[in-house]
Short mmCIF file of C-alpha atoms and ligand atoms in Angstrom, two decimals:
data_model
loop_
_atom_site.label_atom_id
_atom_site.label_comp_id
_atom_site.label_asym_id
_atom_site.label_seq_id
_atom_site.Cartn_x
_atom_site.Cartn_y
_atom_site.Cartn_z
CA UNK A 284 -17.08 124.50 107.87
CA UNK A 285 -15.12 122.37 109.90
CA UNK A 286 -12.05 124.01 111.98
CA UNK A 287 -11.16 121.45 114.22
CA UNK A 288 -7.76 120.27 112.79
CA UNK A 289 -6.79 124.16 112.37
CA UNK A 290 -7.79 124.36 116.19
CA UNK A 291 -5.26 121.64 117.06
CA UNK A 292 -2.86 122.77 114.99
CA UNK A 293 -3.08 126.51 116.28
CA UNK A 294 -3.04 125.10 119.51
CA UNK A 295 0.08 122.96 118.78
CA UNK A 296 2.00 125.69 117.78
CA UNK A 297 1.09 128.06 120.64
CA UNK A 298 2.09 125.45 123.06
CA UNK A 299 5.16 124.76 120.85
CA UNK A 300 5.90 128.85 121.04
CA UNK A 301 5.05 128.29 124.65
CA UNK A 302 7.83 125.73 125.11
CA UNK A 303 10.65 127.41 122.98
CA UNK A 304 10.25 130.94 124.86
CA UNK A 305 10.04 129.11 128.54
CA UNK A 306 13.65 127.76 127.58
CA UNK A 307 14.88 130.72 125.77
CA UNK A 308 14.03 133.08 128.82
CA UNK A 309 14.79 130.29 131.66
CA UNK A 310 18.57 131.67 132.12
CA UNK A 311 16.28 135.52 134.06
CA UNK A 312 15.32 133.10 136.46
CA UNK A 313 18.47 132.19 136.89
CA UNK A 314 20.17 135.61 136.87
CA UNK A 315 17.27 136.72 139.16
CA UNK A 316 18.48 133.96 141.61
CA UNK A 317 22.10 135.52 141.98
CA UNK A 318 20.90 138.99 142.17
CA UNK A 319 18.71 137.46 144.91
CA UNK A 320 21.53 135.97 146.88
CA UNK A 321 23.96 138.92 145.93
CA UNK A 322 21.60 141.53 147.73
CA UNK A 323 20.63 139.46 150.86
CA UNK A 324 17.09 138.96 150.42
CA UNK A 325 17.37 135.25 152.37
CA UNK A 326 19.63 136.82 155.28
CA UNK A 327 17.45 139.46 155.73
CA UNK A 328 14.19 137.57 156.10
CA UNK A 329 15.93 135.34 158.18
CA UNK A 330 17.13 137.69 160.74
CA UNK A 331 13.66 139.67 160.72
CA UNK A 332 12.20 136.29 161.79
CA UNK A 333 8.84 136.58 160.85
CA UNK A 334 7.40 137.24 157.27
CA UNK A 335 8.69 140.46 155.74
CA UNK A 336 6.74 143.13 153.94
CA UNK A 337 8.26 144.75 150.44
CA UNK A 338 9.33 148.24 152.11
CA UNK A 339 10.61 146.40 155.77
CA UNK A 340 12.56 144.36 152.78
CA UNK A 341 13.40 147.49 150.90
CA UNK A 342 14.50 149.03 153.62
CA UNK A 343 16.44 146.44 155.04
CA UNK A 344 18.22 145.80 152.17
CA UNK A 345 18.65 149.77 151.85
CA UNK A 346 17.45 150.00 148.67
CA UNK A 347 16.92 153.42 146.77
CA UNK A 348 13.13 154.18 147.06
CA UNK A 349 13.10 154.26 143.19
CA UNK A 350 14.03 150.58 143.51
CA UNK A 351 11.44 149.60 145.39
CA UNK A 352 8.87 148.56 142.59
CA UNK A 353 11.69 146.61 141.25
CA UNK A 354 11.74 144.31 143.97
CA UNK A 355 8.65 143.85 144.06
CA UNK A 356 8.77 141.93 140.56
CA UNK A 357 12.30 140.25 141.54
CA UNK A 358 10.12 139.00 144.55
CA UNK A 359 6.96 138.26 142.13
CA UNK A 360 9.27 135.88 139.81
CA UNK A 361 11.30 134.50 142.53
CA UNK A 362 7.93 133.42 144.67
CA UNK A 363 6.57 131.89 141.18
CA UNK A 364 9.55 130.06 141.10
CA UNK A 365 9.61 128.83 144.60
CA UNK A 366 11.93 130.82 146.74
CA UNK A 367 9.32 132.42 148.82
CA UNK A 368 5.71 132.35 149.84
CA UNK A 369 3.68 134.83 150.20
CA UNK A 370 1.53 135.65 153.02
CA UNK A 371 -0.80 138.25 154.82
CA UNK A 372 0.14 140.46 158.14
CA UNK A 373 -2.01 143.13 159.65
CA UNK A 374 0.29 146.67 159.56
CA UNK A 375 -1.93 148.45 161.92
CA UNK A 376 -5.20 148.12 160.56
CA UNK A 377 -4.32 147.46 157.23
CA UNK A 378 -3.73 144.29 155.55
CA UNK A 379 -0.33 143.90 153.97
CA UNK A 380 1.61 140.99 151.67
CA UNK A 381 4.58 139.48 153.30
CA UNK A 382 7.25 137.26 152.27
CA UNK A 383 8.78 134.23 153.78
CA UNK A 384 11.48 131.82 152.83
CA UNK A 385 10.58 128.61 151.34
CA UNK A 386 13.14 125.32 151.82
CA UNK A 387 15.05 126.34 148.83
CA UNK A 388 15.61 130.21 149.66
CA UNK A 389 16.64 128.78 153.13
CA UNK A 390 19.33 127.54 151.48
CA UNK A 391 20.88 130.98 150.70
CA UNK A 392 20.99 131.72 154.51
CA UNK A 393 24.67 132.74 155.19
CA UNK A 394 26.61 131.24 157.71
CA UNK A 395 24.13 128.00 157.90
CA UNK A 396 26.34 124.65 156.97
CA UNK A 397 24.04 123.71 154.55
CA UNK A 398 24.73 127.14 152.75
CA UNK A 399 24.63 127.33 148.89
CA UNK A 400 25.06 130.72 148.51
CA UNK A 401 28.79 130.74 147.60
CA UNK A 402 27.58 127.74 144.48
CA UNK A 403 24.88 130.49 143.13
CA UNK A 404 27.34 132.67 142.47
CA UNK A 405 30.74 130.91 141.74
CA UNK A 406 28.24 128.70 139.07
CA UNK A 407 27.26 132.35 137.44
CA UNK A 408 30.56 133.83 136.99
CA UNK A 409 31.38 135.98 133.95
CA UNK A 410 34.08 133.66 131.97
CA UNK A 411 31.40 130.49 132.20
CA UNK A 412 28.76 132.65 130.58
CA UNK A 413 30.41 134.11 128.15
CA UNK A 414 31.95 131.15 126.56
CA UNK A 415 28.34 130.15 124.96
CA UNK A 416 28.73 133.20 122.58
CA UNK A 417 31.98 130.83 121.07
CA UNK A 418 30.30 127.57 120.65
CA UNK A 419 28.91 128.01 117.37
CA UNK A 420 33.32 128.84 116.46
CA UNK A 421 33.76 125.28 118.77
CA UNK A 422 31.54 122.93 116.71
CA UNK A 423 33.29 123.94 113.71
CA UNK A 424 36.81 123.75 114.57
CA UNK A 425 39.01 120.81 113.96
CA UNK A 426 40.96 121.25 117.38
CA UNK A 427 39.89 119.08 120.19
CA UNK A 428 39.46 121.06 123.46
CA UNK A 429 36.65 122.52 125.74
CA UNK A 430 34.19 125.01 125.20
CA UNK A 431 36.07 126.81 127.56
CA UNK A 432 39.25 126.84 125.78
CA UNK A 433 37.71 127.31 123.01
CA UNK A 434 36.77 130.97 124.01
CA UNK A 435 39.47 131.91 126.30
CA UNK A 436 42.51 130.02 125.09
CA UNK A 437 43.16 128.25 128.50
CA UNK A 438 42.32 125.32 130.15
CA UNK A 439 39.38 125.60 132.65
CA UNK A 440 42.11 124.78 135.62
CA UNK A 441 44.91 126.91 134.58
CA UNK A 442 42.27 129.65 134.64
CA UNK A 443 41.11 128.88 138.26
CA UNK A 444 44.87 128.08 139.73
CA UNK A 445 46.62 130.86 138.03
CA UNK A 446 47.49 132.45 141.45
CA UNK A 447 46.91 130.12 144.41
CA UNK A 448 45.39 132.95 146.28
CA UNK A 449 43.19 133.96 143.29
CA UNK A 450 39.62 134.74 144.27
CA UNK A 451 38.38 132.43 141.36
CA UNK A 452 40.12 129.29 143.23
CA UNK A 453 38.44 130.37 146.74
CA UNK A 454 35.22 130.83 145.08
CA UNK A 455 35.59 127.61 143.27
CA UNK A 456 36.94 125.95 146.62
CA UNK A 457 33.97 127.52 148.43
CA UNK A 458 31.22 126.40 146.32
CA UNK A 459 32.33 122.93 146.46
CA UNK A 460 33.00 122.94 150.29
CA UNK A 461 29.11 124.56 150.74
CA UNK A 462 27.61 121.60 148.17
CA UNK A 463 29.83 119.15 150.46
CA UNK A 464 27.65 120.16 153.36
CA UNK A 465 25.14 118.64 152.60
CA UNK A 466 26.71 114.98 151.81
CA UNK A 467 26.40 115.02 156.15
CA UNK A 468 23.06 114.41 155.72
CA UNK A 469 23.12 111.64 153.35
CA UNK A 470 26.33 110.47 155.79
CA UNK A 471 24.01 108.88 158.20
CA UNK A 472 22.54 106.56 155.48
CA UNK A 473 25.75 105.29 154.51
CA UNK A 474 27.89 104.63 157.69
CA UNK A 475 28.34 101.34 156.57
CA UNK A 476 30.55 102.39 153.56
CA UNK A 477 33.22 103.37 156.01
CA UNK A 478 32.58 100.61 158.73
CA UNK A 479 36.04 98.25 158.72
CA UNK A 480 37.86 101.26 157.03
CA UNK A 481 40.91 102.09 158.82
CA UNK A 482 42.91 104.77 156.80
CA UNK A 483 40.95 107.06 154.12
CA UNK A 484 42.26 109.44 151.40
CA UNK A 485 39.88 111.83 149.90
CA UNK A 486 41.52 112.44 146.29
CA UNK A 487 40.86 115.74 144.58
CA UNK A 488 39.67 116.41 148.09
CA UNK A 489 39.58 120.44 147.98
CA UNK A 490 39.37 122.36 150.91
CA UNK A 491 38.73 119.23 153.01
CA UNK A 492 35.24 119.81 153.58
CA UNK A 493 33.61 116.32 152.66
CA UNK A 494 36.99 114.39 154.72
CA UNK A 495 36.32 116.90 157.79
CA UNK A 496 32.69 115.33 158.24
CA UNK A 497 33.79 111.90 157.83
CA UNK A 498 36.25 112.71 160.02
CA UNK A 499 33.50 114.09 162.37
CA UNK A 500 31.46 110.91 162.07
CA UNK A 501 34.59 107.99 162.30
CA UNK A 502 37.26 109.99 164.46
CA UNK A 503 39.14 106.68 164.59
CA UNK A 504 39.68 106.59 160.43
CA UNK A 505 42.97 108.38 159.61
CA UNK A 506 42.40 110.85 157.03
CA UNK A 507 44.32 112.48 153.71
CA UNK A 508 43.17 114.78 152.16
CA UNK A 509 45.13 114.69 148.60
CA UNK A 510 44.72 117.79 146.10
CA UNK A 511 47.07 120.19 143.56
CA UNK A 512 49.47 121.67 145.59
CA UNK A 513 48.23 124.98 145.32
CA UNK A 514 44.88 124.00 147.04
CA UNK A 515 46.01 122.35 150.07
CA UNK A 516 49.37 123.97 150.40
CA UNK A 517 48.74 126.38 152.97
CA UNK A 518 45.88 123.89 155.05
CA UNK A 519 47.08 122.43 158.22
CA UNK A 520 45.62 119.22 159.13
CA UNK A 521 44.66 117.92 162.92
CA UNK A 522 45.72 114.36 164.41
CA UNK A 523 43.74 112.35 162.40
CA UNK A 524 43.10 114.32 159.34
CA UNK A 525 46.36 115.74 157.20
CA UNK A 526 46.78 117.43 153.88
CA UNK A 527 48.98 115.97 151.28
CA UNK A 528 49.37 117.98 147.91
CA UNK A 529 50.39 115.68 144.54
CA UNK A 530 49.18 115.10 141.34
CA UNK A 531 46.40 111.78 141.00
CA UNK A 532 47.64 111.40 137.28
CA UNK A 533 50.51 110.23 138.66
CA UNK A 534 50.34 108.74 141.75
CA UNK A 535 48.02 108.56 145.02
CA UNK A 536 48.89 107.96 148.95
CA UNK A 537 48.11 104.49 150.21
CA UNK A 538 44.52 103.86 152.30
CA UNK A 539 42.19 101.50 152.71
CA UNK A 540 40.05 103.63 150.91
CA UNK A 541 39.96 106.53 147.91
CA UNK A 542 37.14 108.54 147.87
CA UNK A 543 36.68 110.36 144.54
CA UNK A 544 33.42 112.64 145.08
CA UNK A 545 32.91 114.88 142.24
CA UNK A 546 36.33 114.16 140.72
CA UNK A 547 35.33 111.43 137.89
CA UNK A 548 33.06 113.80 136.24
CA UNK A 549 35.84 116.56 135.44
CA UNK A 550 37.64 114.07 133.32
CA UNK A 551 36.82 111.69 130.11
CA UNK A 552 37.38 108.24 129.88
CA UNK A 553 40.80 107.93 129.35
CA UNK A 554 41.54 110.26 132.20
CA UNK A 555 39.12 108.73 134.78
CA UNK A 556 40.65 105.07 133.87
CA UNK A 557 44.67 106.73 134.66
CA UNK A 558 42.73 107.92 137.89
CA UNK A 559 40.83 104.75 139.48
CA UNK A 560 43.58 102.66 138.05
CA UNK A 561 46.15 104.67 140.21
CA UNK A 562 43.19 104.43 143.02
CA UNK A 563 43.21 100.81 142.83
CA UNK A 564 47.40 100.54 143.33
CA UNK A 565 46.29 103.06 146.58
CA UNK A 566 43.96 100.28 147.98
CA UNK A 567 46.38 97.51 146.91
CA UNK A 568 48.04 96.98 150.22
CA UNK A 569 44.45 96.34 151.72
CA UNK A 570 44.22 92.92 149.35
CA UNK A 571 40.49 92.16 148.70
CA UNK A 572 39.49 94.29 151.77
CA UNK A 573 39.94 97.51 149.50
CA UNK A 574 37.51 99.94 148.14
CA UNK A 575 37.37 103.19 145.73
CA UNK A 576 34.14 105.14 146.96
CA UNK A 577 33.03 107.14 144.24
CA UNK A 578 30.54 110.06 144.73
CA UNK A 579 29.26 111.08 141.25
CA UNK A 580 26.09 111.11 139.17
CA UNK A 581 24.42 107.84 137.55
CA UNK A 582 22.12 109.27 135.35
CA UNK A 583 19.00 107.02 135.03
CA UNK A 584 16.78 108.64 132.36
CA UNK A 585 14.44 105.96 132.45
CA UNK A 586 13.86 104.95 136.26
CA UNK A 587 14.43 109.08 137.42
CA UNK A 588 11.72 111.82 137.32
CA UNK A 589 12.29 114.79 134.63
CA UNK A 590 13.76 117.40 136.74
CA UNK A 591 16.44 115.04 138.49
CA UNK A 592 17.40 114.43 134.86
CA UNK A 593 16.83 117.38 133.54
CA UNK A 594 19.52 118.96 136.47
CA UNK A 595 22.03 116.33 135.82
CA UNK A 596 21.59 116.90 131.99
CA UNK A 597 22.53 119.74 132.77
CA UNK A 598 25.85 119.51 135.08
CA UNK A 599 26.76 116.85 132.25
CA UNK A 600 26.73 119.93 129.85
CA UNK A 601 28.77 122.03 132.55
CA UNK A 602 31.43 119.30 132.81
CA UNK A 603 31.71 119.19 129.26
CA UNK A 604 32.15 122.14 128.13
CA UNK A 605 34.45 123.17 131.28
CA UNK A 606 36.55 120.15 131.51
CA UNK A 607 35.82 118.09 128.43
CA UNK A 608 34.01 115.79 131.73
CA UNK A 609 30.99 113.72 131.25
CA UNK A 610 28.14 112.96 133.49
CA UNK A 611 27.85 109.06 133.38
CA UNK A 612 25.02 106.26 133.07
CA UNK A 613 25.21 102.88 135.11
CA UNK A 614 26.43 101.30 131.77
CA UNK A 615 29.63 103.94 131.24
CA UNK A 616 30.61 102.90 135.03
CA UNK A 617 30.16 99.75 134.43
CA UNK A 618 32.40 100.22 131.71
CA UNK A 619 35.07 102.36 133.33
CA UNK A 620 35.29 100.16 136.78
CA UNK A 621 35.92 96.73 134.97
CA UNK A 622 38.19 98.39 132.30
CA UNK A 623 39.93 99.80 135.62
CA UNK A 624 40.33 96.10 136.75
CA UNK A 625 37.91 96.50 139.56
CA UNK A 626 35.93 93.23 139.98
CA UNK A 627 32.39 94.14 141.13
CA UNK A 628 30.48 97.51 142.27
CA UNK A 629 27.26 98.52 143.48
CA UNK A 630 25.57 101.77 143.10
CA UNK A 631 23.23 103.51 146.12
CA UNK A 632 21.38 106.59 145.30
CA UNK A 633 22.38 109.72 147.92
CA UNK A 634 21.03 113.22 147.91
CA UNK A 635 18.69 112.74 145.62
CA UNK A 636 20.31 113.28 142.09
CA UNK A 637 23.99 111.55 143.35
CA UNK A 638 24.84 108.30 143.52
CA UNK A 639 27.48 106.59 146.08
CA UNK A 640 29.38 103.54 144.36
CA UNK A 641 31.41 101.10 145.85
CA UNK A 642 34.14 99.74 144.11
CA UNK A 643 35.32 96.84 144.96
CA UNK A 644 38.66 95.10 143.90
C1 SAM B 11 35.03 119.30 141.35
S1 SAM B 11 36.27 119.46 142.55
C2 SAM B 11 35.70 118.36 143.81
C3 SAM B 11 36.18 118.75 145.17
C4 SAM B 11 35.69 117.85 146.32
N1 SAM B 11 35.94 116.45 146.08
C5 SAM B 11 34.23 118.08 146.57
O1 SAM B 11 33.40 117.25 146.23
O2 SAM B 11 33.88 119.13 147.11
C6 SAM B 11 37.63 118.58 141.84
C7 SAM B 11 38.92 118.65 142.63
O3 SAM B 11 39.95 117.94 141.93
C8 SAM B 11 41.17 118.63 142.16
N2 SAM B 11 42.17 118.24 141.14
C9 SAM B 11 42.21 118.60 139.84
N3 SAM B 11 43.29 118.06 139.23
C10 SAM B 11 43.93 117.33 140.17
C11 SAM B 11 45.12 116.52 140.14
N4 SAM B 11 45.81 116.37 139.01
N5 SAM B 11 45.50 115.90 141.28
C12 SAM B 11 44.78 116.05 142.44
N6 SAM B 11 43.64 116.80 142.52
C13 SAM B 11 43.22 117.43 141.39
C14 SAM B 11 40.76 120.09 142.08
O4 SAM B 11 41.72 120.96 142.66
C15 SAM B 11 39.43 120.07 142.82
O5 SAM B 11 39.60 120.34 144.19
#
């Protein structure tokens, strides 16, 4: 008898079983990430200083002894998954497993610049979970709006700036300051952008974080930060670097240059067109010596490996169904800078999974 198609059909749909339950369960990896950062486990590592065995961890983190066994199976997923390695240290004469932090986990180090910490858990908040239970409601109501509003009845940024001193604005602020940290790595590969640039505002700018290091980098480029008035409000600026509070819908302070990093993808089309359109009027006084920076994703399915894709798949889905934003592909900027009146751009890949485009008038 021959079984060799049932074989490779059983074997099909194990794999295919395989597949489905590896994306049904992938969000426990991500919960076990923010407990993770939530009790400490990078800090404490850190400031042990040398591989760390599961009761020094246990008891660093002051953990009930009942809890112990439990953290050794956080740490068992979290090491599968690449936040720490394990290794061996002699605890007397005995031989003992010890853990040590791996380039991601040493992002979660707190008080580091290049600190993520503060995006782990402002990205896993309550309200941005929850709204997934609604979404079956969202694709069958007429009404256009987010995900978002969908579940809660209010607009992602009415939610976060109901109360300027809210602690869902700082943690938003925060987690977009720590991902801006990073960018002063990727700064040194792009000094050019800013060479000739004499005056700089940094639109939907937040806290300030990315204009600080450019700041840092060209102290002789006068700097605006330019966000809602309930971010930047209460920020005082230095000589060179000042806070301005307005609305980019309607109209934006006059530079040589508008940097929009990680603005475009909150809005759709229309939106982003009012925006570099009203970016372009900034730059006007410059003539042809203008530029719009924009800081954003390109997503390149084709030319990009899975899991850069697969991440910026993935914010595409966040700015969707937060902000009714898109994640864009070189053909939809194309699209959006010449509709803009923009006459040429170019595109330079930073960080990895961002892209740095020049806008030109
Ligand atoms: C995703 S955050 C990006 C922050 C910063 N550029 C960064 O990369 O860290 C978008 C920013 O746009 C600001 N924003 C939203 N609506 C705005 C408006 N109408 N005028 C000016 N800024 C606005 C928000 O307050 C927020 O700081």
């Amino acid at each position: 008898m021959d079984f060799s198609s049932n074989e490779s059909e059983e074997s099909e749909l194990y794999h295919a079983q395989i597949h489905l339950y590896k994306h049904l369960y992938s969000f426990i990896s991500s919960a076990a990430l923010k407990s993770a950062v939530e009790l400490g486990i990078a800090d404490a590592i850190h400031n042990h200083g040398k591989p760390m065995t599961l009761n020094e961890l246990a008891s660093s983190l002051k953990l009930h002894p009942s809890k112990v066994n439990i953290l050794y199976r956080f740490l068992r997923l979290l090491t599968h998954n690449g936040f720490f390695v394990k290794t061996t240290v002699m605890k007397g004469e005995e031989e003992e497993t010890a853990y040590s932090l791996t380039p991601p986990s040493k992002l979660l180090i707190s008080g580091k610049q290049t600190c993520l910490s503060s995006m782990v858990k402002g990205t896993l908040q309550p309200m941005p979970l929850d709204m997934w239970h609604s979404s079956n409601k969202w694709f069958n109501e007429e009404k256009e709006q987010t995900l978002f509003e969908s579940a809660t009845g209010e607009n992602f940024w009415n939610f976060l700036n109901k109360d300027s001193e809210s602690d869902k604005l700082n943690m938003f602020q925060d987690a977009m300051a720590a991902d801006s940290q990073i960018f002063k790595i990727a700064l040194k590969d792009c000094k050019h952008v800013f060479e000739g640039v004499e005056s700089l505002v940094d639109v939907g700018g937040g806290t300030g974080a990315v204009t600080k290091l450019i700041n840092e980098a060209f102290p002789n480029i006068k700097c605006t930060v330019f966000d809602q008035p309930q971010v930047v409000g209460n920020l005082t600026g230095t000589q060179n670097l000042n806070f301005v509070g307005g609305d980019m819908f309607k109209s934006i302070p006059p530079a040589d240059a508008v940097l929009l990093k990680w603005v475009l993808h909150d809005w759709d089309d229309e939106q982003s067109l009012k925006i570099l359109k009203n970016s372009k009027e900034a730059i006007s006084g410059k003539g042809k010596g203008g530029k719009v920076i924009i800081i954003d994703i390109s997503i390149d399915e084709i030319s990009d490996n899975r899991i850069i894709t697969e991440l910026q798949l993935d914010f595409d889905f966040m700015m969707m169904t937060l902000f009714n934003g898109k994640e864009r592909e070189k053909k939809e900027w194309e699209k959006l800078i010449f509709n803009a009146g923009f006459s040429s751009y170019k595109i330079t890949p930073i960080c990895s999974f961002k892209s740095l485009i020049e806008v030109y008038p």
